[in-house]
Coordinates of C-alpha atoms in Angstrom, one line a residue:
Chain A
M1 CA 95.7 -77.2 19.9
E2 CA 97.7 -79.4 17.5
A3 CA 101.1 -80.6 18.5
T4 CA 102.4 -78.8 15.5
A5 CA 100.9 -75.6 16.6
V6 CA 102.9 -76.1 19.8
A7 CA 105.9 -76.4 17.6
R8 CA 105.2 -73.0 16.1
A9 CA 104.4 -71.4 19.5
A10 CA 107.3 -72.7 21.5
E11 CA 110.3 -70.5 21.7
P12 CA 113.8 -71.7 22.4
E13 CA 114.5 -71.0 26.0
R14 CA 117.9 -72.5 26.9
R15 CA 120.2 -71.3 24.2
P16 CA 120.1 -67.7 23.4
G17 CA 120.1 -67.0 19.7
G18 CA 120.0 -63.2 19.7
D19 CA 117.2 -61.1 18.4
R20 CA 114.8 -63.7 17.0
E21 CA 112.1 -61.2 16.0
K22 CA 114.1 -59.9 13.1
R23 CA 114.8 -63.3 11.5
V24 CA 113.0 -65.2 8.8
P25 CA 112.2 -68.8 10.0
A26 CA 115.0 -71.2 9.0
I27 CA 112.5 -73.9 8.3
V28 CA 108.8 -73.8 7.6
A29 CA 106.9 -77.0 6.8
R30 CA 103.2 -77.1 6.2
A31 CA 101.3 -80.4 5.8
L32 CA 104.5 -82.0 4.5
A33 CA 104.2 -85.6 3.3
R34 CA 106.3 -88.2 1.7
A35 CA 105.1 -91.8 1.4
Y36 CA 107.2 -94.9 0.5
G37 CA 104.3 -97.3 1.0
P38 CA 101.6 -98.1 3.5
G39 CA 102.8 -96.8 6.9
K40 CA 106.2 -95.7 5.6
G41 CA 107.4 -92.1 5.3
V42 CA 106.0 -89.0 6.9
E43 CA 102.7 -87.2 6.8
D44 CA 101.1 -84.0 7.9
I45 CA 104.3 -82.4 9.2
D46 CA 103.7 -78.8 10.3
L47 CA 106.8 -77.2 11.7
E48 CA 108.4 -73.8 12.1
I49 CA 112.0 -73.4 13.3
P50 CA 113.3 -69.9 13.8
E51 CA 116.8 -69.1 12.6
G52 CA 119.3 -69.6 15.3
E53 CA 117.6 -72.5 17.0
C54 CA 119.0 -76.0 17.5
F55 CA 116.1 -78.3 17.0
G56 CA 116.2 -82.0 17.8
I57 CA 114.0 -84.7 16.5
L58 CA 113.6 -88.0 18.4
G59 CA 111.8 -91.1 17.5
R60 CA 112.0 -94.9 17.3
N61 CA 113.6 -96.6 14.3
G62 CA 111.3 -96.3 11.3
S63 CA 109.3 -93.4 12.8
G64 CA 110.2 -91.1 9.9
K65 CA 113.0 -89.1 11.4
S66 CA 115.4 -89.8 8.5
T67 CA 112.8 -89.2 5.9
L68 CA 112.0 -85.9 7.4
T69 CA 115.7 -85.1 7.6
R70 CA 116.2 -86.0 3.9
L71 CA 113.2 -83.8 2.9
L72 CA 114.7 -80.9 4.9
S73 CA 118.1 -81.4 3.3
G74 CA 116.7 -81.4 -0.2
T75 CA 117.9 -84.9 -1.1
E76 CA 114.3 -86.0 -1.5
A77 CA 111.2 -84.2 -2.7
A78 CA 107.9 -84.2 -0.8
D79 CA 104.8 -85.8 -2.3
S80 CA 102.6 -82.9 -1.0
G81 CA 102.7 -80.0 1.4
S82 CA 105.1 -77.2 1.4
L83 CA 108.6 -76.7 2.7
A84 CA 110.6 -73.5 2.8
V85 CA 114.2 -73.1 4.0
F86 CA 115.2 -69.5 4.8
G87 CA 112.1 -68.4 3.0
V88 CA 113.0 -70.3 -0.3
P89 CA 110.5 -73.0 -1.4
A90 CA 112.0 -76.5 -1.6
R91 CA 111.7 -76.6 -5.4
L92 CA 113.9 -73.6 -5.8
R93 CA 116.6 -74.8 -3.4
G94 CA 118.7 -76.5 -6.1
S95 CA 120.8 -73.5 -7.0
P96 CA 124.4 -73.6 -5.7
A97 CA 123.8 -70.3 -3.9
M98 CA 120.9 -71.8 -1.9
K99 CA 122.8 -75.1 -1.3
R100 CA 125.6 -73.1 0.2
R101 CA 123.4 -72.1 3.1
S102 CA 122.8 -75.6 4.3
C103 CA 124.8 -78.7 4.8
A104 CA 123.6 -82.2 5.7
V105 CA 125.6 -85.0 7.3
F106 CA 123.9 -88.3 7.1
D107 CA 124.4 -91.5 9.1
R108 CA 126.0 -93.2 6.1
S109 CA 129.3 -91.4 5.4
V110 CA 130.4 -91.3 1.8
F111 CA 133.9 -90.3 0.8
W112 CA 136.4 -90.8 -2.0
E113 CA 138.3 -93.6 -0.5
N114 CA 141.7 -93.1 -2.3
L115 CA 141.9 -89.5 -1.1
S116 CA 143.0 -88.6 2.4
G117 CA 140.6 -87.2 4.9
R118 CA 142.1 -83.8 4.5
E119 CA 141.7 -83.9 0.7
N120 CA 138.1 -85.0 1.0
A121 CA 137.4 -82.2 3.5
Y122 CA 139.3 -79.7 1.4
F123 CA 137.2 -80.5 -1.7
F124 CA 134.0 -80.3 0.3
A125 CA 135.0 -76.8 1.7
R126 CA 136.1 -75.6 -1.8
S127 CA 132.7 -76.6 -3.2
Y128 CA 131.2 -74.3 -0.6
G129 CA 133.2 -71.5 -2.0
M130 CA 135.7 -71.1 0.8
E131 CA 139.1 -69.8 0.2
D132 CA 142.3 -71.8 0.6
G133 CA 143.7 -70.1 3.6
E134 CA 140.5 -70.2 5.5
I135 CA 139.9 -73.8 4.6
Q136 CA 143.3 -74.9 5.8
E137 CA 143.0 -73.0 9.1
R138 CA 139.6 -74.4 9.8
L139 CA 140.4 -77.9 8.8
A140 CA 143.5 -77.8 11.0
F141 CA 141.4 -76.7 13.9
F142 CA 138.6 -79.3 13.4
F143 CA 141.0 -82.2 12.6
D144 CA 142.7 -81.4 15.9
L145 CA 139.4 -81.1 17.7
A146 CA 138.4 -84.5 16.4
G147 CA 141.8 -86.0 17.5
M148 CA 142.5 -86.8 13.8
D149 CA 145.3 -84.4 13.0
E150 CA 147.8 -87.2 12.8
R151 CA 145.6 -89.3 10.5
A152 CA 144.4 -86.4 8.3
S153 CA 146.8 -87.4 5.5
D154 CA 145.9 -91.0 5.6
K155 CA 143.5 -92.4 2.9
V156 CA 139.9 -92.6 4.0
A157 CA 140.0 -96.3 3.0
E158 CA 142.1 -96.8 6.1
Y159 CA 139.7 -95.0 8.5
S160 CA 137.6 -96.7 11.0
F161 CA 133.8 -96.2 11.2
G162 CA 134.1 -93.6 14.0
M163 CA 136.8 -91.7 12.1
R164 CA 134.5 -91.6 9.0
R165 CA 131.7 -90.3 11.1
K166 CA 134.0 -87.6 12.6
L167 CA 135.3 -86.7 9.1
G168 CA 131.7 -86.1 7.8
I169 CA 130.9 -83.9 10.8
L170 CA 134.1 -81.9 10.8
E171 CA 133.7 -81.2 7.1
A172 CA 130.3 -79.7 7.8
L173 CA 131.5 -77.8 10.9
A174 CA 134.4 -76.4 8.8
V175 CA 132.1 -74.8 6.2
D176 CA 129.9 -73.5 9.0
P177 CA 126.6 -73.4 7.1
D178 CA 123.6 -71.3 8.2
L179 CA 121.6 -74.5 8.5
L180 CA 123.4 -77.6 9.7
I181 CA 121.5 -80.9 9.4
L182 CA 122.8 -83.8 11.3
D183 CA 121.3 -87.3 11.0
E184 CA 122.2 -89.5 13.9
P185 CA 125.4 -87.5 14.7
S186 CA 126.4 -89.2 17.9
I187 CA 126.6 -92.8 16.4
G188 CA 130.1 -94.1 16.5
L189 CA 131.7 -91.0 18.1
D190 CA 134.0 -91.2 21.0
A191 CA 133.0 -89.4 24.2
A192 CA 135.6 -86.7 23.8
F193 CA 134.5 -85.7 20.3
K194 CA 130.8 -86.0 21.4
L195 CA 131.5 -83.3 24.0
S196 CA 133.4 -81.2 21.5
L197 CA 130.5 -81.5 19.1
T198 CA 128.1 -80.5 21.7
A199 CA 130.2 -77.4 22.5
Q200 CA 130.4 -76.6 18.8
I201 CA 126.7 -76.8 18.3
R202 CA 126.0 -74.6 21.3
E203 CA 128.5 -72.1 20.0
R204 CA 126.8 -72.1 16.6
T205 CA 123.4 -71.5 18.2
E206 CA 124.9 -68.6 20.1
R207 CA 126.1 -67.1 16.8
G208 CA 122.5 -67.4 15.5
K209 CA 123.1 -70.4 13.2
T210 CA 120.4 -73.1 12.9
T211 CA 121.0 -76.7 13.6
W212 CA 118.7 -79.7 13.0
I213 CA 119.6 -82.9 14.8
S214 CA 117.8 -86.2 14.1
G215 CA 118.7 -89.0 16.3
N216 CA 118.1 -91.6 19.1
D217 CA 120.4 -90.1 21.6
P218 CA 118.4 -88.0 24.1
E219 CA 121.5 -87.2 26.2
F220 CA 123.1 -85.6 23.2
L221 CA 120.0 -83.6 22.4
E222 CA 119.7 -82.6 26.0
G223 CA 123.1 -80.9 25.7
T224 CA 122.5 -79.2 22.4
A225 CA 118.9 -78.7 21.4
S226 CA 116.6 -76.0 22.7
R227 CA 113.4 -77.8 21.5
V228 CA 112.7 -81.4 20.6
G229 CA 110.0 -83.0 18.4
F230 CA 108.9 -86.5 18.9
M231 CA 108.2 -88.5 15.7
E232 CA 105.8 -91.4 15.9
K233 CA 104.6 -93.4 12.9
G234 CA 105.5 -90.7 10.4
R235 CA 103.9 -87.9 12.3
L236 CA 105.3 -85.2 14.5
A237 CA 103.5 -86.4 17.6
A238 CA 104.7 -83.7 20.0
C239 CA 107.0 -80.8 20.3
A240 CA 108.4 -79.1 23.5
G241 CA 111.2 -77.1 24.8
V242 CA 114.0 -79.1 26.3
G243 CA 114.2 -77.0 29.4
E244 CA 110.4 -77.3 30.0
L245 CA 110.6 -81.1 29.6
L246 CA 113.5 -81.3 32.0
R247 CA 111.9 -79.0 34.6
D248 CA 108.9 -81.2 34.6
L249 CA 110.8 -84.5 34.6
R250 CA 113.1 -83.4 37.4
K251 CA 110.2 -83.5 39.7
T252 CA 110.1 -87.2 39.0
Q253 CA 112.5 -90.1 39.8
T254 CA 113.5 -92.8 37.5
V255 CA 114.1 -96.1 39.2
L256 CA 115.9 -99.1 37.6
V257 CA 115.7 -102.3 39.6
E258 CA 117.7 -105.3 38.6
A259 CA 116.8 -108.8 39.8
E260 CA 119.1 -111.7 40.8
V261 CA 117.0 -114.0 38.5
P262 CA 114.3 -112.9 36.0
T263 CA 111.1 -112.8 37.9
R264 CA 107.8 -111.6 36.5
V265 CA 105.9 -109.2 38.6
D266 CA 102.6 -107.3 38.2
R267 CA 102.5 -103.5 38.1
P268 CA 102.1 -102.4 41.7
A269 CA 99.0 -100.2 42.3
L270 CA 100.9 -97.3 43.9
P271 CA 100.0 -93.6 43.9
G272 CA 102.4 -91.5 41.8
L273 CA 103.7 -94.5 39.7
R274 CA 103.6 -93.0 36.2
A275 CA 105.4 -95.7 34.3
F276 CA 106.4 -99.2 34.9
E277 CA 107.9 -101.6 32.5
Q278 CA 109.7 -104.9 32.9
D279 CA 112.3 -106.2 30.5
G280 CA 113.8 -109.5 31.5
D281 CA 115.5 -109.1 34.9
T282 CA 115.2 -105.2 34.9
I283 CA 112.3 -103.1 35.9
S284 CA 112.1 -99.4 34.8
A285 CA 109.7 -97.2 36.7
V286 CA 109.0 -93.4 36.8
I287 CA 107.6 -92.1 40.1
D288 CA 106.3 -88.7 40.9
G289 CA 108.4 -86.6 43.4
D290 CA 107.0 -88.4 46.4
P291 CA 109.9 -89.0 48.8
F292 CA 108.3 -92.3 49.9
G293 CA 107.7 -93.4 46.3
V294 CA 110.9 -95.4 45.9
P295 CA 110.6 -97.3 49.3
R296 CA 106.9 -98.1 48.5
L297 CA 107.9 -99.5 45.1
M298 CA 110.7 -101.6 46.7
D299 CA 108.3 -102.9 49.3
A300 CA 105.7 -103.8 46.6
L301 CA 108.3 -105.6 44.5
V302 CA 109.7 -107.6 47.5
R303 CA 106.1 -108.6 48.5
Q304 CA 105.8 -110.1 45.0
G305 CA 109.0 -112.1 45.5
F306 CA 111.2 -109.9 43.2
P307 CA 114.8 -110.7 44.2
I308 CA 116.4 -107.3 44.1
R309 CA 120.1 -107.2 43.2
T310 CA 120.7 -103.5 42.4
I311 CA 118.7 -100.3 42.6
E312 CA 119.5 -97.2 40.7
V313 CA 117.5 -94.0 41.4
R314 CA 118.0 -90.8 39.4
R315 CA 116.2 -87.7 38.3
G316 CA 114.3 -87.8 35.1
N317 CA 116.1 -86.7 31.9
L318 CA 115.3 -86.3 28.2
R319 CA 115.7 -90.0 27.7
D320 CA 112.8 -90.6 30.1
A321 CA 110.7 -88.1 28.2
F322 CA 111.6 -89.9 25.0
L323 CA 110.8 -93.3 26.4
L324 CA 107.6 -92.1 27.9
R325 CA 106.5 -90.8 24.6
T326 CA 107.8 -93.4 22.2
L327 CA 106.8 -96.3 24.5
A328 CA 103.4 -94.6 24.9
R329 CA 101.5 -97.5 23.3
T330 CA 103.2 -100.1 25.6
L331 CA 102.9 -97.8 28.6
A332 CA 99.3 -97.0 27.9
R333 CA 98.6 -100.7 28.0
L334 CA 100.6 -101.1 31.2
L335 CA 99.1 -98.0 32.8
A336 CA 95.6 -98.8 31.9
R337 CA 94.5 -97.5 35.3
T338 CA 96.2 -94.1 35.0
P339 CA 94.7 -91.3 33.0
A340 CA 97.8 -89.8 31.2
V341 CA 101.3 -90.6 30.4
M342 CA 102.7 -87.1 30.5
P343 CA 102.1 -84.4 33.1
A344 CA 99.4 -81.9 32.5
S345 CA 101.2 -78.5 32.4
G346 CA 101.2 -75.8 29.7
R347 CA 102.4 -76.7 26.2
D348 CA 103.7 -80.0 27.3
T349 CA 100.1 -81.1 28.0
E350 CA 99.4 -80.6 24.3
G351 CA 102.5 -82.6 23.4
A352 CA 101.5 -85.3 25.7
R353 CA 98.0 -85.5 24.3
H354 CA 99.4 -86.1 20.9
G355 CA 102.0 -88.5 22.1
V356 CA 99.5 -90.8 23.7
P357 CA 97.9 -93.2 21.3
R358 CA 94.2 -92.9 20.8
Chain B
M1 CA 151.9 -70.3 2.7
S2 CA 153.3 -70.7 -0.8
A3 CA 151.1 -71.3 -3.9
R4 CA 152.7 -74.8 -4.2
E5 CA 151.6 -75.7 -0.7
R6 CA 148.1 -74.4 -1.4
R7 CA 147.8 -76.3 -4.7
S8 CA 148.7 -79.6 -3.0
A9 CA 146.0 -79.2 -0.3
G10 CA 143.4 -81.1 -2.2
P11 CA 141.1 -81.2 -5.3
S12 CA 139.3 -78.0 -6.1
N13 CA 136.7 -79.4 -8.5
V14 CA 135.0 -82.7 -9.4
F15 CA 137.5 -83.4 -12.2
Q16 CA 140.5 -83.2 -9.9
L17 CA 138.6 -85.1 -7.3
E18 CA 137.9 -88.0 -9.6
M19 CA 141.4 -88.0 -11.1
T20 CA 143.1 -88.0 -7.7
D21 CA 140.9 -90.9 -6.7
S22 CA 141.6 -92.8 -9.9
L23 CA 145.3 -92.3 -9.7
G24 CA 145.5 -92.7 -5.9
N25 CA 144.9 -96.4 -5.9
K26 CA 148.1 -97.8 -7.6
R27 CA 146.8 -101.4 -7.6
A28 CA 143.5 -100.5 -9.3
L29 CA 145.3 -98.3 -11.8
A30 CA 147.8 -101.1 -12.6
L31 CA 145.0 -103.6 -13.1
K32 CA 143.0 -101.2 -15.2
L33 CA 146.0 -100.5 -17.5
G34 CA 147.3 -104.0 -17.4
L35 CA 143.9 -105.6 -18.2
T36 CA 143.3 -103.2 -21.1
L37 CA 146.7 -104.1 -22.5
L38 CA 146.1 -107.8 -22.0
M39 CA 142.8 -107.6 -23.8
S40 CA 144.3 -105.7 -26.7
L41 CA 147.2 -108.2 -27.2
P42 CA 145.3 -110.5 -29.7
F43 CA 144.5 -107.5 -31.9
V44 CA 147.9 -106.0 -31.6
L45 CA 150.3 -108.9 -31.9
F46 CA 148.5 -111.8 -33.5
A47 CA 148.6 -112.4 -37.2
L48 CA 145.0 -111.4 -38.0
P49 CA 143.6 -109.5 -41.0
P50 CA 143.9 -105.7 -40.4
E51 CA 140.1 -105.4 -40.5
A52 CA 139.8 -107.9 -37.6
K53 CA 142.5 -106.2 -35.6
V54 CA 140.9 -102.7 -36.0
A55 CA 137.5 -104.1 -35.2
G56 CA 138.9 -105.6 -32.0
L57 CA 140.5 -102.3 -31.0
I58 CA 137.3 -100.4 -31.7
A59 CA 135.3 -103.0 -29.6
L60 CA 137.9 -102.5 -26.8
L61 CA 137.5 -98.7 -27.0
T62 CA 133.7 -98.8 -27.0
F63 CA 133.7 -101.3 -24.1
T64 CA 136.2 -99.3 -22.1
S65 CA 134.6 -95.9 -22.6
F66 CA 130.9 -96.5 -22.9
F67 CA 130.5 -99.6 -20.7
G68 CA 133.0 -98.2 -18.2
A69 CA 131.1 -94.9 -18.0
T70 CA 127.7 -96.6 -17.6
V71 CA 128.8 -99.0 -14.9
G72 CA 130.9 -96.2 -13.3
I73 CA 128.0 -93.9 -12.8
A74 CA 125.8 -96.6 -11.5
R75 CA 128.5 -97.6 -9.0
R76 CA 128.9 -94.0 -7.9
R77 CA 125.1 -93.8 -7.4
S78 CA 124.9 -97.0 -5.4
D79 CA 127.8 -96.2 -3.1
G80 CA 126.3 -92.7 -2.5
R81 CA 129.1 -90.6 -4.1
L82 CA 126.8 -89.3 -6.8
G83 CA 124.2 -88.3 -4.3
R84 CA 126.9 -86.6 -2.3
L85 CA 128.0 -84.6 -5.3
R86 CA 124.4 -83.6 -6.1
N87 CA 124.0 -82.2 -2.6
L88 CA 127.0 -80.0 -2.9
P89 CA 126.6 -76.4 -4.1
I90 CA 128.0 -77.3 -7.5
G91 CA 125.9 -77.0 -10.7
G92 CA 124.7 -80.3 -12.3
F93 CA 126.3 -79.4 -15.6
S94 CA 129.6 -78.8 -14.0
I95 CA 129.4 -82.2 -12.2
G96 CA 128.5 -84.0 -15.4
T97 CA 131.2 -82.4 -17.6
D98 CA 133.8 -83.1 -14.9
L99 CA 132.8 -86.7 -14.6
V100 CA 132.9 -87.1 -18.4
L101 CA 136.2 -85.4 -18.7
S102 CA 137.8 -87.4 -15.9
S103 CA 136.7 -90.7 -17.2
S104 CA 137.6 -89.7 -20.7
A105 CA 141.1 -88.7 -19.6
M106 CA 141.6 -92.2 -18.0
D107 CA 140.2 -93.9 -21.1
M108 CA 142.5 -91.9 -23.4
L109 CA 145.4 -92.9 -21.3
Q110 CA 144.4 -96.6 -21.6
M111 CA 143.5 -96.5 -25.3
G112 CA 146.5 -94.2 -26.2
M113 CA 148.8 -96.8 -24.7
V114 CA 147.1 -99.6 -26.7
L115 CA 147.2 -97.7 -30.0
A116 CA 150.8 -96.7 -29.5
L117 CA 151.6 -100.4 -29.0
Y118 CA 149.5 -101.2 -32.1
A119 CA 151.4 -98.6 -34.2
W120 CA 154.7 -99.9 -33.0
A121 CA 153.8 -103.6 -33.5
N122 CA 152.4 -103.0 -37.0
G123 CA 155.1 -100.7 -38.2
L124 CA 153.0 -97.6 -38.7
P125 CA 155.1 -94.5 -39.5
P126 CA 155.4 -92.2 -36.4
S127 CA 154.5 -89.0 -38.3
P128 CA 152.7 -86.0 -36.7
A129 CA 150.1 -86.2 -39.5
L130 CA 149.3 -89.8 -38.6
L131 CA 149.3 -89.0 -34.8
L132 CA 146.7 -86.2 -35.5
E133 CA 144.7 -88.5 -37.7
I134 CA 144.4 -91.1 -35.0
A135 CA 144.3 -88.9 -31.9
A136 CA 141.5 -86.7 -33.0
P137 CA 138.8 -89.4 -33.6
L138 CA 140.1 -91.2 -30.5
V139 CA 139.5 -88.2 -28.3
Q140 CA 136.1 -87.6 -30.0
A141 CA 135.0 -91.2 -29.7
V142 CA 136.1 -91.6 -26.1
T143 CA 134.4 -88.3 -25.0
L144 CA 131.2 -89.1 -26.9
F145 CA 131.0 -92.6 -25.6
N146 CA 131.7 -91.5 -22.0
A147 CA 129.0 -88.8 -22.2
A148 CA 126.5 -91.3 -23.7
G149 CA 127.5 -94.0 -21.1
L150 CA 127.0 -91.5 -18.3
L151 CA 123.5 -90.5 -19.6
V152 CA 122.5 -94.2 -20.0
G153 CA 123.8 -95.0 -16.5
L154 CA 121.8 -92.2 -15.0
L155 CA 118.6 -93.7 -16.4
L156 CA 119.2 -97.1 -14.9
R157 CA 118.3 -98.1 -11.4
D158 CA 121.2 -100.3 -10.2
N159 CA 124.5 -102.0 -11.1
K160 CA 122.7 -105.1 -12.6
E161 CA 120.7 -102.9 -15.0
A162 CA 123.8 -100.9 -15.8
H163 CA 125.8 -104.1 -16.8
L164 CA 123.0 -105.4 -18.9
A165 CA 122.1 -102.2 -20.7
G166 CA 125.8 -101.3 -21.0
A167 CA 126.6 -104.6 -22.8
L168 CA 123.6 -104.2 -25.1
C169 CA 124.5 -100.6 -26.0
V170 CA 128.1 -101.6 -26.7
G171 CA 126.7 -104.0 -29.3
L172 CA 124.6 -101.3 -30.8
L173 CA 127.5 -98.9 -30.8
L174 CA 129.7 -101.4 -32.6
V175 CA 127.0 -101.6 -35.3
L176 CA 127.0 -97.8 -35.4
S177 CA 130.8 -97.7 -35.8
G178 CA 130.7 -100.0 -38.8
Q179 CA 132.5 -102.9 -37.1
I180 CA 129.4 -105.2 -37.1
P181 CA 127.4 -105.2 -40.3
A182 CA 124.0 -103.5 -39.9
P183 CA 120.9 -105.4 -41.0
A184 CA 120.3 -104.8 -44.7
T185 CA 116.9 -103.1 -44.0
A186 CA 118.6 -100.6 -41.6
Q187 CA 121.7 -99.9 -43.6
A188 CA 120.3 -96.8 -45.3
I189 CA 119.2 -95.3 -42.0
M190 CA 122.4 -96.2 -40.2
A191 CA 124.9 -95.1 -42.9
P192 CA 124.9 -91.4 -42.0
A193 CA 125.2 -92.2 -38.3
I194 CA 128.1 -94.5 -39.0
R195 CA 129.9 -91.9 -41.1
L196 CA 129.5 -89.4 -38.3
N197 CA 130.7 -91.8 -35.6
P198 CA 134.3 -90.9 -34.6
A199 CA 134.9 -94.6 -33.8
F200 CA 134.3 -95.3 -37.5
R201 CA 136.7 -92.6 -38.5
L202 CA 139.3 -93.9 -36.1
A203 CA 138.9 -97.4 -37.7
Q204 CA 139.3 -95.9 -41.2
A205 CA 142.4 -94.0 -40.1
L206 CA 144.0 -97.1 -38.6
L207 CA 143.2 -99.1 -41.7
G208 CA 144.4 -96.3 -44.0
A209 CA 147.6 -95.9 -42.1
G210 CA 148.2 -99.7 -42.4
K211 CA 147.9 -99.4 -46.1
G212 CA 150.2 -96.3 -46.2
L213 CA 147.5 -93.9 -47.2
S214 CA 148.1 -90.3 -46.3
P215 CA 145.4 -88.7 -44.2
A216 CA 143.2 -86.0 -45.6
P217 CA 143.8 -82.7 -43.8
G218 CA 140.9 -81.1 -42.0
L219 CA 140.0 -78.6 -39.2
L220 CA 137.8 -80.7 -37.0
G221 CA 140.5 -83.0 -35.8
P222 CA 143.0 -80.4 -34.6
M223 CA 140.1 -78.3 -33.2
S224 CA 138.8 -81.2 -31.1
L225 CA 142.3 -81.8 -29.8
V226 CA 142.7 -78.2 -28.9
V227 CA 139.3 -78.1 -27.2
M228 CA 140.1 -81.2 -25.2
A229 CA 143.6 -80.0 -24.2
A230 CA 142.1 -76.6 -23.1
A231 CA 139.4 -78.4 -21.1
L232 CA 141.9 -80.6 -19.4
I233 CA 144.2 -77.8 -18.5
Q234 CA 141.3 -75.6 -17.3
R235 CA 140.1 -78.3 -15.0
S236 CA 143.5 -79.6 -13.9
V237 CA 144.8 -76.3 -12.5
D238 CA 143.6 -74.7 -9.4
W239 CA 143.4 -71.2 -10.8
R240 CA 142.6 -69.6 -7.5
A241 CA 145.8 -70.9 -6.0
V242 CA 147.8 -70.0 -9.1
F243 CA 146.7 -66.4 -9.0
G244 CA 146.6 -66.3 -5.2
R245 CA 143.0 -65.0 -5.0
R246 CA 142.1 -64.8 -1.3

């Protein structure tokens, strides 16, 4: 089974979105491709996202996340393949009526600098056909949510990077589109607004609105998305439900060991050691749920003369899944003696197969 | 909430957005108006032949409107504002006309100020007929050059190309406005275009006024002023707020 087929088959499991059977898919991509040159862009993307789902896309820098996001938002056209948003083919999405259904917030925030944040947001909402009263109410709420109510009347030219990011996001939240596309939304946000944004996205999902999040922040996606896709070298390498990934990863332990002085060690030959990587004075390892796995690893490191300063042991999370997949090539080299990077269970097995380099 | 409060909430279309942005930066606005005035001074105050003065003013108008529009649209594209507008649920025609209208309004303000100073410095009679004779081709020329500048700017890739192509096109437009003599071989082809060019008619009006010639009455001039005034009013007012449509 293709990883993309997994994407079609998988159903959101953590965030209820109502009666999904009656809805048209929000996004359907078939063999979608866009090339910028050799090895750049995206290819062979097959994806189906039902309406009312929050879908996250993870990948390393240059893996094609942003290209795919731009294709979905309609800011770029595909070279080949097909893409439909709410059943409307991409080439017919240019009409204002269709554009009103979706809204994209990119990592680069663009505003009219001599206008205040409120004026920028007001114009944005007006262009989406909202009425004055509603705009003012919603903007007041979202500026307050972002902690920017006192700066709403200041010119955008005076805003910090984080405030600009917040402004872009709150503009989109205020118009409440059927499809919200967020590119790297968590960059530059303070912790409080990140939490508020997480809550807003979850609330959107509960109301049956679709959200696409592209980014490098697994923790943020863990709190918002019901499914995640992993991009690798322009391809959708794997797709899995967040709950499923977490259930599986929580059987594992992630261990971070810091050394007093950088000391190179060999990967210990231990049963249940699924990943092991050394970066300077820090070792990251993923161990199966064996209660003696961590002591055995410490013993093996000490035997090799690794001067341990700190040890951090925690349950696996989406970041680990992301690292396991995106570092697959490195890990495969490191784990030459282990057969697979990801666990063999259900749909995730399919995802893992496509996540591991051939 | 009163209609006044609602009107002041923010721009309701691209024209209002651009005008608010242009007028919002006082320093940039002062520089824009001040530099235009400064550049016009030799043609307004110095003892030059009327033809040279008028040619200088037409060059300034062409540069301000055409070159300004070309570079302006290239800058909007490079800083992402054009892309942002295109992503919004607003029709492309509406975006284009609002951009032309807003930059034309700013250029009319600049050139209107320069021409008023020229009229005062050169003792032109402040009659309504003369005002109409100058204002109509000024509005036509500024709008036409802005529209052409926007189209040329859209074809170009970046700011560097916009500056180069903009400067070359300004030269061509000066030929087409009769201020730079066309090559003898091309004169027959260019003559009709020159006669239709509102910048040429503006130059003729300025020269005629200097010689005390009375302008010939026509419908096109008043019509174009009415159309421009109607367009400016239509785009400046937030009609939804005025009529309280909820």
